[in-house]
mmCIF file of C-alpha atoms in Angstrom:
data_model
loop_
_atom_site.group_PDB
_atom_site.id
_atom_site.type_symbol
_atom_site.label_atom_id
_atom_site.label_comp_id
_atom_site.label_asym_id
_atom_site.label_seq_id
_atom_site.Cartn_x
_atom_site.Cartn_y
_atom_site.Cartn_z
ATOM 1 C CA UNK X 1 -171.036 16.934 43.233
ATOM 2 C CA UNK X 2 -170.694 13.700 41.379
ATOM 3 C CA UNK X 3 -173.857 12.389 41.130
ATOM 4 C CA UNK X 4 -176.664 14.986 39.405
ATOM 5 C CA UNK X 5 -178.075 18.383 41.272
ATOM 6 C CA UNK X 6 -181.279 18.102 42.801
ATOM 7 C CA UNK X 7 -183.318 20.698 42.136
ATOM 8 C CA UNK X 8 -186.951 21.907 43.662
ATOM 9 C CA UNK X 9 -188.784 24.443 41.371
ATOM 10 C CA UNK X 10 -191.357 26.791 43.136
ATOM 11 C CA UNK X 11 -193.554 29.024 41.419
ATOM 12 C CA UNK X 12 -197.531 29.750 41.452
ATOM 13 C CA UNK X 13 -198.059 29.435 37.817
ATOM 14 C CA UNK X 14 -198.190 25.963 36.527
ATOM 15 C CA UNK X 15 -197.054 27.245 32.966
ATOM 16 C CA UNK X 16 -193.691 28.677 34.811
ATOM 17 C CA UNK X 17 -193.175 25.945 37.097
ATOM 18 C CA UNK X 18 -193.393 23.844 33.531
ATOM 19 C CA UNK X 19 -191.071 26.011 31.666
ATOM 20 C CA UNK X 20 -188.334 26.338 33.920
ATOM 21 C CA UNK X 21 -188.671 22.248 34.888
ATOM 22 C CA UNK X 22 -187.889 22.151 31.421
ATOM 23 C CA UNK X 23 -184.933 24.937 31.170
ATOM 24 C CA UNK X 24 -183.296 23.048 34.511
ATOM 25 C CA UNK X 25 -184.257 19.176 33.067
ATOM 26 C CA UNK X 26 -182.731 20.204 29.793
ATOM 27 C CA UNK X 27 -179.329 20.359 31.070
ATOM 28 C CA UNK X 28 -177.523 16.762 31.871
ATOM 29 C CA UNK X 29 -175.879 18.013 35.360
ATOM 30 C CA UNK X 30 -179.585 18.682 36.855
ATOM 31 C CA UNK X 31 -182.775 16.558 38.306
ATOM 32 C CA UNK X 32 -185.575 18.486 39.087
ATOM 33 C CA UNK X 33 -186.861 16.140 41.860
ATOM 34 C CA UNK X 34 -190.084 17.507 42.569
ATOM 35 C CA UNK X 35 -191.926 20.815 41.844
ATOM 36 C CA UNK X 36 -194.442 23.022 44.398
ATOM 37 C CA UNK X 37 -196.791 25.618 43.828
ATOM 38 C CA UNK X 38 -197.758 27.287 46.862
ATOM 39 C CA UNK X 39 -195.282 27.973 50.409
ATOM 40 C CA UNK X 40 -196.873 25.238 52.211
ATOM 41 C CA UNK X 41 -196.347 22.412 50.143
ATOM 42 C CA UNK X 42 -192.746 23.972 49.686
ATOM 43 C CA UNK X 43 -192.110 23.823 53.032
ATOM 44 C CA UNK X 44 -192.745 20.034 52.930
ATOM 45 C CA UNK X 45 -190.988 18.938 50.003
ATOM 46 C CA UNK X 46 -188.200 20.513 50.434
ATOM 47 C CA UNK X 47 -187.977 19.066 54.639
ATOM 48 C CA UNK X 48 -188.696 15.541 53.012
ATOM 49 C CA UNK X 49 -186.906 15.533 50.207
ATOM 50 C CA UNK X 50 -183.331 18.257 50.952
ATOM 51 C CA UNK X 51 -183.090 19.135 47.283
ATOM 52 C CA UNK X 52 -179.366 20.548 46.550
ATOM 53 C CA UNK X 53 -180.678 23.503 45.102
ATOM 54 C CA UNK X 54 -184.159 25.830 45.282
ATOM 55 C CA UNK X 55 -185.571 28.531 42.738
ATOM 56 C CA UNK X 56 -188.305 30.108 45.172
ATOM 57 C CA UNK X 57 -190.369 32.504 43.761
ATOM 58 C CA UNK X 58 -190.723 35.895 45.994
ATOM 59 C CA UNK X 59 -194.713 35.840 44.951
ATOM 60 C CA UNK X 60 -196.614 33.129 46.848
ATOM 61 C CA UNK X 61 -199.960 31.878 48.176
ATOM 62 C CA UNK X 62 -200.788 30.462 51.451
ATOM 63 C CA UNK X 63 -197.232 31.336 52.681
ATOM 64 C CA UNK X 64 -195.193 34.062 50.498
ATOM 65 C CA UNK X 65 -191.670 33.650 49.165
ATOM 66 C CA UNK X 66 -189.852 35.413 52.081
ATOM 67 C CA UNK X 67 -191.645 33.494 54.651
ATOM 68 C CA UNK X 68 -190.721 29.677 53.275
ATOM 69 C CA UNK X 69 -186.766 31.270 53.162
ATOM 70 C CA UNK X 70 -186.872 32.201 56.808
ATOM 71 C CA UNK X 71 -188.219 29.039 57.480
ATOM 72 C CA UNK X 72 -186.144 27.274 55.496
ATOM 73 C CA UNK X 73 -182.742 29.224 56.620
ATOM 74 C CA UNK X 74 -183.734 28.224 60.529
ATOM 75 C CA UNK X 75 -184.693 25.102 60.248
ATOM 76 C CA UNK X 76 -183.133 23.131 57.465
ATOM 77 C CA UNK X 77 -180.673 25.618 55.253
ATOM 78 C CA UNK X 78 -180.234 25.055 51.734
ATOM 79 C CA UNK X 79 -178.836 26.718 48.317
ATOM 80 C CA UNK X 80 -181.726 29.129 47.338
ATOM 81 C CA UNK X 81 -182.359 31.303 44.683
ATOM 82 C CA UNK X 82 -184.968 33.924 43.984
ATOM 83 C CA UNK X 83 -187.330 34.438 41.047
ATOM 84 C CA UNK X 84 -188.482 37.741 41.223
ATOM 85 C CA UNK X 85 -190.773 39.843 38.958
ATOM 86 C CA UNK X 86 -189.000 43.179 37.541
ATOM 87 C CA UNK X 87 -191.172 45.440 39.969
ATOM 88 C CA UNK X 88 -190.032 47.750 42.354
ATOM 89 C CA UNK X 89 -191.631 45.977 45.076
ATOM 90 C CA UNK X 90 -189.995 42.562 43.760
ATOM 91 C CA UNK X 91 -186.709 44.243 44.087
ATOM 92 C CA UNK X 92 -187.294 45.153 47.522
ATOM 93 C CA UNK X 93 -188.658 41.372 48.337
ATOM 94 C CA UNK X 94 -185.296 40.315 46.792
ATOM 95 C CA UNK X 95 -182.717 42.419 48.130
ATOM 96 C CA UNK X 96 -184.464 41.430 51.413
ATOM 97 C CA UNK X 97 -184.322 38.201 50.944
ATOM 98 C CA UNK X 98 -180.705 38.216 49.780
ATOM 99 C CA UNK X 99 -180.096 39.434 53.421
ATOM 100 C CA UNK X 100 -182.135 35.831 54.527
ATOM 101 C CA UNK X 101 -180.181 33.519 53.132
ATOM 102 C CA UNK X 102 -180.902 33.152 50.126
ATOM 103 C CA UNK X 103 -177.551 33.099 47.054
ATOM 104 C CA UNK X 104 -179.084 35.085 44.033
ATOM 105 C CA UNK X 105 -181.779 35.608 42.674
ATOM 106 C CA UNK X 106 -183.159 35.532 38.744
ATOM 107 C CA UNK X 107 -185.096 38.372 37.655
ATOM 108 C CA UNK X 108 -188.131 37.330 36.000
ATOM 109 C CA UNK X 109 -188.303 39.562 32.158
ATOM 110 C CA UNK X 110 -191.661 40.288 32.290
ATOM 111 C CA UNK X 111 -193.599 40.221 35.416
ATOM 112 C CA UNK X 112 -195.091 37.179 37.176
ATOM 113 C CA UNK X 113 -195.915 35.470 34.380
ATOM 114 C CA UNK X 114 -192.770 35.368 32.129
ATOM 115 C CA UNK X 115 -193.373 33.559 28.966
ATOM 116 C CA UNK X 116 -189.996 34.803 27.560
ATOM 117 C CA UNK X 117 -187.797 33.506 30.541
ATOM 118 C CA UNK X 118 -186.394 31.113 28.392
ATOM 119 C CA UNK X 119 -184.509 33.810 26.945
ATOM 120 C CA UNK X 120 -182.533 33.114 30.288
ATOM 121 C CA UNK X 121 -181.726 29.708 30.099
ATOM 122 C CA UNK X 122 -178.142 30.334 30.010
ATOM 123 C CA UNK X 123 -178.265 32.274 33.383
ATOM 124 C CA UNK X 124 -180.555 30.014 35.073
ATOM 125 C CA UNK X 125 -178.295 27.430 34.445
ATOM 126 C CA UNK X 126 -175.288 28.640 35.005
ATOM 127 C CA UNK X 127 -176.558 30.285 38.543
ATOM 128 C CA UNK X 128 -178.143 26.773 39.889
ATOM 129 C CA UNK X 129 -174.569 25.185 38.847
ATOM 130 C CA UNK X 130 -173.062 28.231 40.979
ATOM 131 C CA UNK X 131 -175.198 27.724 44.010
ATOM 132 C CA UNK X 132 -174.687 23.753 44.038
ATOM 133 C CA UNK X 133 -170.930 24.695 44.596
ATOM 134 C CA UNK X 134 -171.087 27.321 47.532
ATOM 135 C CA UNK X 135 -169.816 26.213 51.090
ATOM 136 C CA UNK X 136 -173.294 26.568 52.858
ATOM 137 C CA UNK X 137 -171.523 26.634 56.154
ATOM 138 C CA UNK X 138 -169.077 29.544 55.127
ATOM 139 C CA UNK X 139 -171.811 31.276 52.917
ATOM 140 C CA UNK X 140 -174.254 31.226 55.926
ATOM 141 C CA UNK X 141 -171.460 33.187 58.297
ATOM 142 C CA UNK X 142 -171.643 35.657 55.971
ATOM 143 C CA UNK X 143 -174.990 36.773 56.931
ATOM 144 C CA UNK X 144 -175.540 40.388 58.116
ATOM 145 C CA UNK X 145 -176.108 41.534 61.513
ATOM 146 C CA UNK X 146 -180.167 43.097 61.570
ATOM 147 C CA UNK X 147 -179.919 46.280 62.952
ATOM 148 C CA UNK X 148 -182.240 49.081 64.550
ATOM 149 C CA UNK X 149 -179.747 51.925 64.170
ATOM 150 C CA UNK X 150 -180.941 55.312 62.710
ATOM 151 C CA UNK X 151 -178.549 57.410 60.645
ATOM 152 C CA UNK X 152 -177.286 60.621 63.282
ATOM 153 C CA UNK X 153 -178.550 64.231 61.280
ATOM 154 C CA UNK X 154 -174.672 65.652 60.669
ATOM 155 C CA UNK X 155 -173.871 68.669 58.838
ATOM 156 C CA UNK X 156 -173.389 67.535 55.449
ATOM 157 C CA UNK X 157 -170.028 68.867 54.164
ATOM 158 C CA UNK X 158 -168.377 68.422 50.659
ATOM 159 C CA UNK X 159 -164.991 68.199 51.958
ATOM 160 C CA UNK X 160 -163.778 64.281 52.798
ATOM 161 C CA UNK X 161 -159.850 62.821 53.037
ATOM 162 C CA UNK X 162 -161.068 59.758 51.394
ATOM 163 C CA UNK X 163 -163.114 58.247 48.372
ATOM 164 C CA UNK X 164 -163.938 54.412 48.889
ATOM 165 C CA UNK X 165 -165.228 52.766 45.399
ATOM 166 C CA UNK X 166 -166.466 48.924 45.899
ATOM 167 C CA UNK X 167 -167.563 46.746 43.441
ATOM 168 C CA UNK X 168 -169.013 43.965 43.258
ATOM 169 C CA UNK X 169 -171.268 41.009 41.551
ATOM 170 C CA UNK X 170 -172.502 37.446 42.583
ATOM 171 C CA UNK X 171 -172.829 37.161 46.337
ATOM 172 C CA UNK X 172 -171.996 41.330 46.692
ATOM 173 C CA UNK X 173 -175.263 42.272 48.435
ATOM 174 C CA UNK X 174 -174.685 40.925 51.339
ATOM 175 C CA UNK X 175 -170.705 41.194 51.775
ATOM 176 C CA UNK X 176 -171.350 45.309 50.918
ATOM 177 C CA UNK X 177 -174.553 45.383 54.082
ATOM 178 C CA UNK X 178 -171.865 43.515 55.823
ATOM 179 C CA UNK X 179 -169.116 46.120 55.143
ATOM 180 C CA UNK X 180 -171.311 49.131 55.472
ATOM 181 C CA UNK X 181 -173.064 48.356 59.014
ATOM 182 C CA UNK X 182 -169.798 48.960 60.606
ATOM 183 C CA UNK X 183 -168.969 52.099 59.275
ATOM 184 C CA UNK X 184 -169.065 55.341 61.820
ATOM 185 C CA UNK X 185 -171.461 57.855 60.741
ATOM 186 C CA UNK X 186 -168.778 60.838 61.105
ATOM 187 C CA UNK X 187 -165.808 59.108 58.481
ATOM 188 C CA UNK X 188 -164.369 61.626 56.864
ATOM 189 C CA UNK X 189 -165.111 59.562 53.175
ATOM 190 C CA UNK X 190 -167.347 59.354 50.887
ATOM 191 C CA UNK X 191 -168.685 55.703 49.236
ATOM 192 C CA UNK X 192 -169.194 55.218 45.632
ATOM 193 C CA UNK X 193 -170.798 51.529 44.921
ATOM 194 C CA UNK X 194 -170.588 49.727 41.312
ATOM 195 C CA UNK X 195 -172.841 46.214 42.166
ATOM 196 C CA UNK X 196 -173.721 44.166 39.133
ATOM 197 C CA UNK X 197 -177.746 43.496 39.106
ATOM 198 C CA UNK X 198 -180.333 44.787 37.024
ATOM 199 C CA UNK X 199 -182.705 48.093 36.188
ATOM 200 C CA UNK X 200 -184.446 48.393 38.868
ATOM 201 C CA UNK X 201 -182.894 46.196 41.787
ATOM 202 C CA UNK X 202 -179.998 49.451 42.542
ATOM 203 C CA UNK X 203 -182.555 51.565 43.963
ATOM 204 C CA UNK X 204 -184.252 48.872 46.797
ATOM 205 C CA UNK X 205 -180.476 48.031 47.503
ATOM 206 C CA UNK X 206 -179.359 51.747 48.462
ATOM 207 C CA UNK X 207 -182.539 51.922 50.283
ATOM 208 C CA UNK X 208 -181.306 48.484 52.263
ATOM 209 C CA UNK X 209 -177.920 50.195 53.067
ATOM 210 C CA UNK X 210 -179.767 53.291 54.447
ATOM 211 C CA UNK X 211 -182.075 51.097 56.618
ATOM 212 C CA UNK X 212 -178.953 48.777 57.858
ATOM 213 C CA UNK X 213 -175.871 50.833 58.215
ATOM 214 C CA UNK X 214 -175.368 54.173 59.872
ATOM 215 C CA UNK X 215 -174.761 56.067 56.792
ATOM 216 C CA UNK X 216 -177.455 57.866 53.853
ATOM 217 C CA UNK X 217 -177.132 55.781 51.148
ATOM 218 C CA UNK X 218 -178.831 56.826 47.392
ATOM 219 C CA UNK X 219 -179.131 55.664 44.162
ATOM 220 C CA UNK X 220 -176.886 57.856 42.173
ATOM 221 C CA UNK X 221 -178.593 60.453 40.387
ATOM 222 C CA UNK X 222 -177.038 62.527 37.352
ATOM 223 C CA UNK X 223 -175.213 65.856 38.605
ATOM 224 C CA UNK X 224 -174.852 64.415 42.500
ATOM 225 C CA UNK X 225 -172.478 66.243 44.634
ATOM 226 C CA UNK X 226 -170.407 63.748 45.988
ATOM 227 C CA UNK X 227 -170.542 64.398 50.025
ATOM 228 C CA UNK X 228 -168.266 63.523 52.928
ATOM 229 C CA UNK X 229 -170.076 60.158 55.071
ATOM 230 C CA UNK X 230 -172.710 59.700 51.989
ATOM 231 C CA UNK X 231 -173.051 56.703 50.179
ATOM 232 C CA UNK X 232 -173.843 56.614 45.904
ATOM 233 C CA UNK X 233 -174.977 53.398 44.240
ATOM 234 C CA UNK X 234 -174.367 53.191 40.691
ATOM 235 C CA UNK X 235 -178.011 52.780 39.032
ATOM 236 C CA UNK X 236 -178.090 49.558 36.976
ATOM 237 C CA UNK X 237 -178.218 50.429 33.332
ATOM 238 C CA UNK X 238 -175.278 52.870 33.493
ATOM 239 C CA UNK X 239 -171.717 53.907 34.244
ATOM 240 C CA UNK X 240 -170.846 56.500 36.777
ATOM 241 C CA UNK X 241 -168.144 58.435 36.688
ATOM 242 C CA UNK X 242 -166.670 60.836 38.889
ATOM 243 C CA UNK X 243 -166.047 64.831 37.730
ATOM 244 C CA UNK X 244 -164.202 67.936 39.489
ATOM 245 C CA UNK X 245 -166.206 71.113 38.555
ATOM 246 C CA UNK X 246 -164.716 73.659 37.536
ATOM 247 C CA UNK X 247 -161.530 75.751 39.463
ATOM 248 C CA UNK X 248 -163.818 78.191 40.641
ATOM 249 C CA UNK X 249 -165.562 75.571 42.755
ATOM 250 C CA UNK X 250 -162.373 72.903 42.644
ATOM 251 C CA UNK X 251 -163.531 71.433 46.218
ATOM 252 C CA UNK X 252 -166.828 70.003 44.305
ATOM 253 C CA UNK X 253 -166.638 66.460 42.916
ATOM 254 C CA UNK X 254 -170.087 65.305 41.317
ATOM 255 C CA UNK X 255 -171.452 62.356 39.685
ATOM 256 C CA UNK X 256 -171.882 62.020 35.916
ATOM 257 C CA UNK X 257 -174.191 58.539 34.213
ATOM 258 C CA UNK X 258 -173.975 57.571 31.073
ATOM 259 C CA UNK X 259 -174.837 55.054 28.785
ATOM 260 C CA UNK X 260 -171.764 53.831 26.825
ATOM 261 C CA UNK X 261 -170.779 50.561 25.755
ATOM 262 C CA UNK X 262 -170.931 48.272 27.888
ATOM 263 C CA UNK X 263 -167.022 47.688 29.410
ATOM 264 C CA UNK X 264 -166.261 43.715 30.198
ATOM 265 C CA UNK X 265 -170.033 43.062 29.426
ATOM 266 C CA UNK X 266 -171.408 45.112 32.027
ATOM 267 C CA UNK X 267 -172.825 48.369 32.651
ATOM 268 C CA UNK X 268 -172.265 49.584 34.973
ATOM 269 C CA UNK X 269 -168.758 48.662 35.139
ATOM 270 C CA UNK X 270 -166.442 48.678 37.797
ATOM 271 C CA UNK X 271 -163.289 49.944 36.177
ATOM 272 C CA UNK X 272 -165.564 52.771 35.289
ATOM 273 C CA UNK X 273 -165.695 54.216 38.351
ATOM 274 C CA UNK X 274 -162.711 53.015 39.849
ATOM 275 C CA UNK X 275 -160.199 54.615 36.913
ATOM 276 C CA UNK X 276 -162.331 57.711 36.929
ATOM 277 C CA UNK X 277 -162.163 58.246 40.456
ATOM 278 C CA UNK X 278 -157.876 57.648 39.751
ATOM 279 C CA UNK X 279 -157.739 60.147 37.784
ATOM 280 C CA UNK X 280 -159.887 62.953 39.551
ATOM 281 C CA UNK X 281 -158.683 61.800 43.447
ATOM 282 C CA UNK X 282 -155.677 60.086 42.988
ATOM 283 C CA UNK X 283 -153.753 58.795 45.921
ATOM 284 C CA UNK X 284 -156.830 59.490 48.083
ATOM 285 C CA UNK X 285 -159.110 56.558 46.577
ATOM 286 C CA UNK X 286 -159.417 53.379 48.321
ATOM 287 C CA UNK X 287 -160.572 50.753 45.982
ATOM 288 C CA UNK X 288 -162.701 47.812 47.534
ATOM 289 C CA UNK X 289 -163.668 44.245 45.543
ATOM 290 C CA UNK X 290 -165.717 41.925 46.964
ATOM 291 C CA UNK X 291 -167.368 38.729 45.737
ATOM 292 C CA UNK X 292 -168.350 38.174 42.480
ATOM 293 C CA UNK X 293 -167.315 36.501 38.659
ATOM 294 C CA UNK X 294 -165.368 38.059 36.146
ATOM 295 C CA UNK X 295 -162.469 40.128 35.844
ATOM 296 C CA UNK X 296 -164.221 43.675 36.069
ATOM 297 C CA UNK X 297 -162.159 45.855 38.805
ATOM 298 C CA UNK X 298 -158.782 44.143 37.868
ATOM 299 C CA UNK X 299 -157.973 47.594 35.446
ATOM 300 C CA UNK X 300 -159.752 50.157 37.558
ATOM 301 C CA UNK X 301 -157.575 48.428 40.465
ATOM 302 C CA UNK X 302 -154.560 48.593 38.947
ATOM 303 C CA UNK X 303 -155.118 52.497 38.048
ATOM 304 C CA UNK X 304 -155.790 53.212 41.808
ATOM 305 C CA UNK X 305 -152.269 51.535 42.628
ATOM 306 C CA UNK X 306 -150.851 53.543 39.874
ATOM 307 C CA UNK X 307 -151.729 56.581 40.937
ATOM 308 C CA UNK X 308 -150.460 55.888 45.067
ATOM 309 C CA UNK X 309 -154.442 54.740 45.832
ATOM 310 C CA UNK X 310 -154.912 51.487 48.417
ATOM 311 C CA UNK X 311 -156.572 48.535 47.516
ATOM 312 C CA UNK X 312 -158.577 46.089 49.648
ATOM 313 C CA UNK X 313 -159.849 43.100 48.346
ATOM 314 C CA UNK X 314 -162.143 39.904 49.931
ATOM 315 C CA UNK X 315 -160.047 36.827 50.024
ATOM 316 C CA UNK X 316 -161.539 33.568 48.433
ATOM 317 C CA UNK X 317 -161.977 31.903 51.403
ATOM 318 C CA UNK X 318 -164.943 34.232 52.303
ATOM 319 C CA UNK X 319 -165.856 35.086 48.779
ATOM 320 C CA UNK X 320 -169.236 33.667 47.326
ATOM 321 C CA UNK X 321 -167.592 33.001 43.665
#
């Protein structure tokens, strides 16, 4: 955009909506245009005055966070992105409303009232920059199907052809409910899933897979046997890497976290997984990368192909970032 990016600031507390008017006004490229405190007068500013770009809080009065997005998303659709508070029940309001419409969200540091979220300025800004560039139109399509379907009660079995590792980062939530709503309950593979967010957010976003795809879906938990038609997100806060117990049970592959270094600034880190699950499955992984920035995946990628593996990823037409 040539001229400067509009942005609306939403929160409840007048101290936050001050602090990050000041974090957005503080950087040359951005107008904050107007600021709203409750989902009502949200609603109306943002129908009067079509900012570029919203930070909505999830935690609202009169109408909540998730409410003004579906309104806005039907009736006037525009560049949104969450502030959430670091609460299980703020991560589930998030990765919901990720599935709305809304591009990413900003987890608050601590709670509602986040005195320190200046700490963040770097992310804030660089996020609202982000949204002000996505193709609405082609971000919109993207949206995933609701369903009602109810995972079929299988006999779970160890043994699987296939091991499918996807990873992702900005815009991932949604492409991976996208990917994962399609898949038949009785594949003969087994999903590992590395998605950049933070502690706390992996656990609400398994749960979303479970509710919108066919498949169990679980936050990966230390010793997991990995099972045929079971999906394993990688908890945020650690690696996960993939181990072959020993030859007396060879068939048995199980999941191992840890806490290393952080590998290309992340943890947990794509390559991780994917040149783990190289080495262990070989020619039998398929590797999967979806939206997101940075160049995490491009090693663990390149190990799969090494070792006779098939790689799949989502072209930048479709991509997010």
């Amino acid at each position: 955009m040539d001229s400067k990016i509009r942005v609306l600031i939403v929160d409840d507390s007048f101290l936050m909506r001050k602090i990050i008017s000041d974090i957005v006004s503080s950087d040359a490229r951005f107008e904050v245009i107007a600021k709203a405190k409750d989902g009502k007068e949200t609603l109306d500013k943002v129908f009067a005055l079509k900012p570029d770009v919203i930070t909505l809080d999830v935690n609202l009065p009169v109408l909540d966070g998730l409410e003004v997005l579906k309104e806005i998303m039907q009736k006037q659709p525009t560049r949104v992105i969450m502030l959430s508070a670091h609460t299980q029940k703020g991560a589930s309001a998030t990765i919901l409303a990720l599935e709305l419409g809304a591009v990413d969200f900003i987890s608050k540091p601590s709670g509602e009232i986040s005195l320190d979220i200046r700490r963040l300025k770097n992310e804030i800004v660089s996020k609202i920059k982000m949204a002000s560039e996505i193709d609405l139109d082609k971000f919109l399509s993207t949206l995933a199907r609701p369903t009602t379907a109810k995972p079929a009660i299988t006999q779970e079995s160890v043994r699987f052809k296939k091991l499918v590792v996807i990873g992702a980062s900005t815009g991932g939530p949604r492409a991976i409910l996208k990917v994962m709503q399609d898949i038949p309950i009785d594949i003969a593979a087994a999903f590992l899933i590395v998605q950049h967010m933070p502690e706390g957010f992996t656990l609400s976003f398994a749960e979303r897979i479970s509710w919108q795809s066919k498949l169990k879906a679980k936050e990966a938990g230390q010793g997991d046997i990995i099972s045929r038609s079971k999906v394993y997100v990688a908890p945020a806060g650690s690696h996960m890497v993939i181990k072959r117990l020993p030859e007396q049970e060879e068939n048995l592959l199980v999941l191992e976290l840890n806490r290393n270094a952080p590998v290309n600034f992340v943890r947990p880190s794509i390559d991780v997984t994917m040149e783990s699950a190289a080495e262990v499955f070989g020619s039998d992984v398929i590797g999967v990368i979806l939206t997101g920035m940075g160049k995490d995946g491009l090693e663990g990628a390149k190990k799969i192909k090494q070792k006779g593996g098939f790689i799949i990823a989502q072209d930048e037409e479709t991509s997010v970032v």
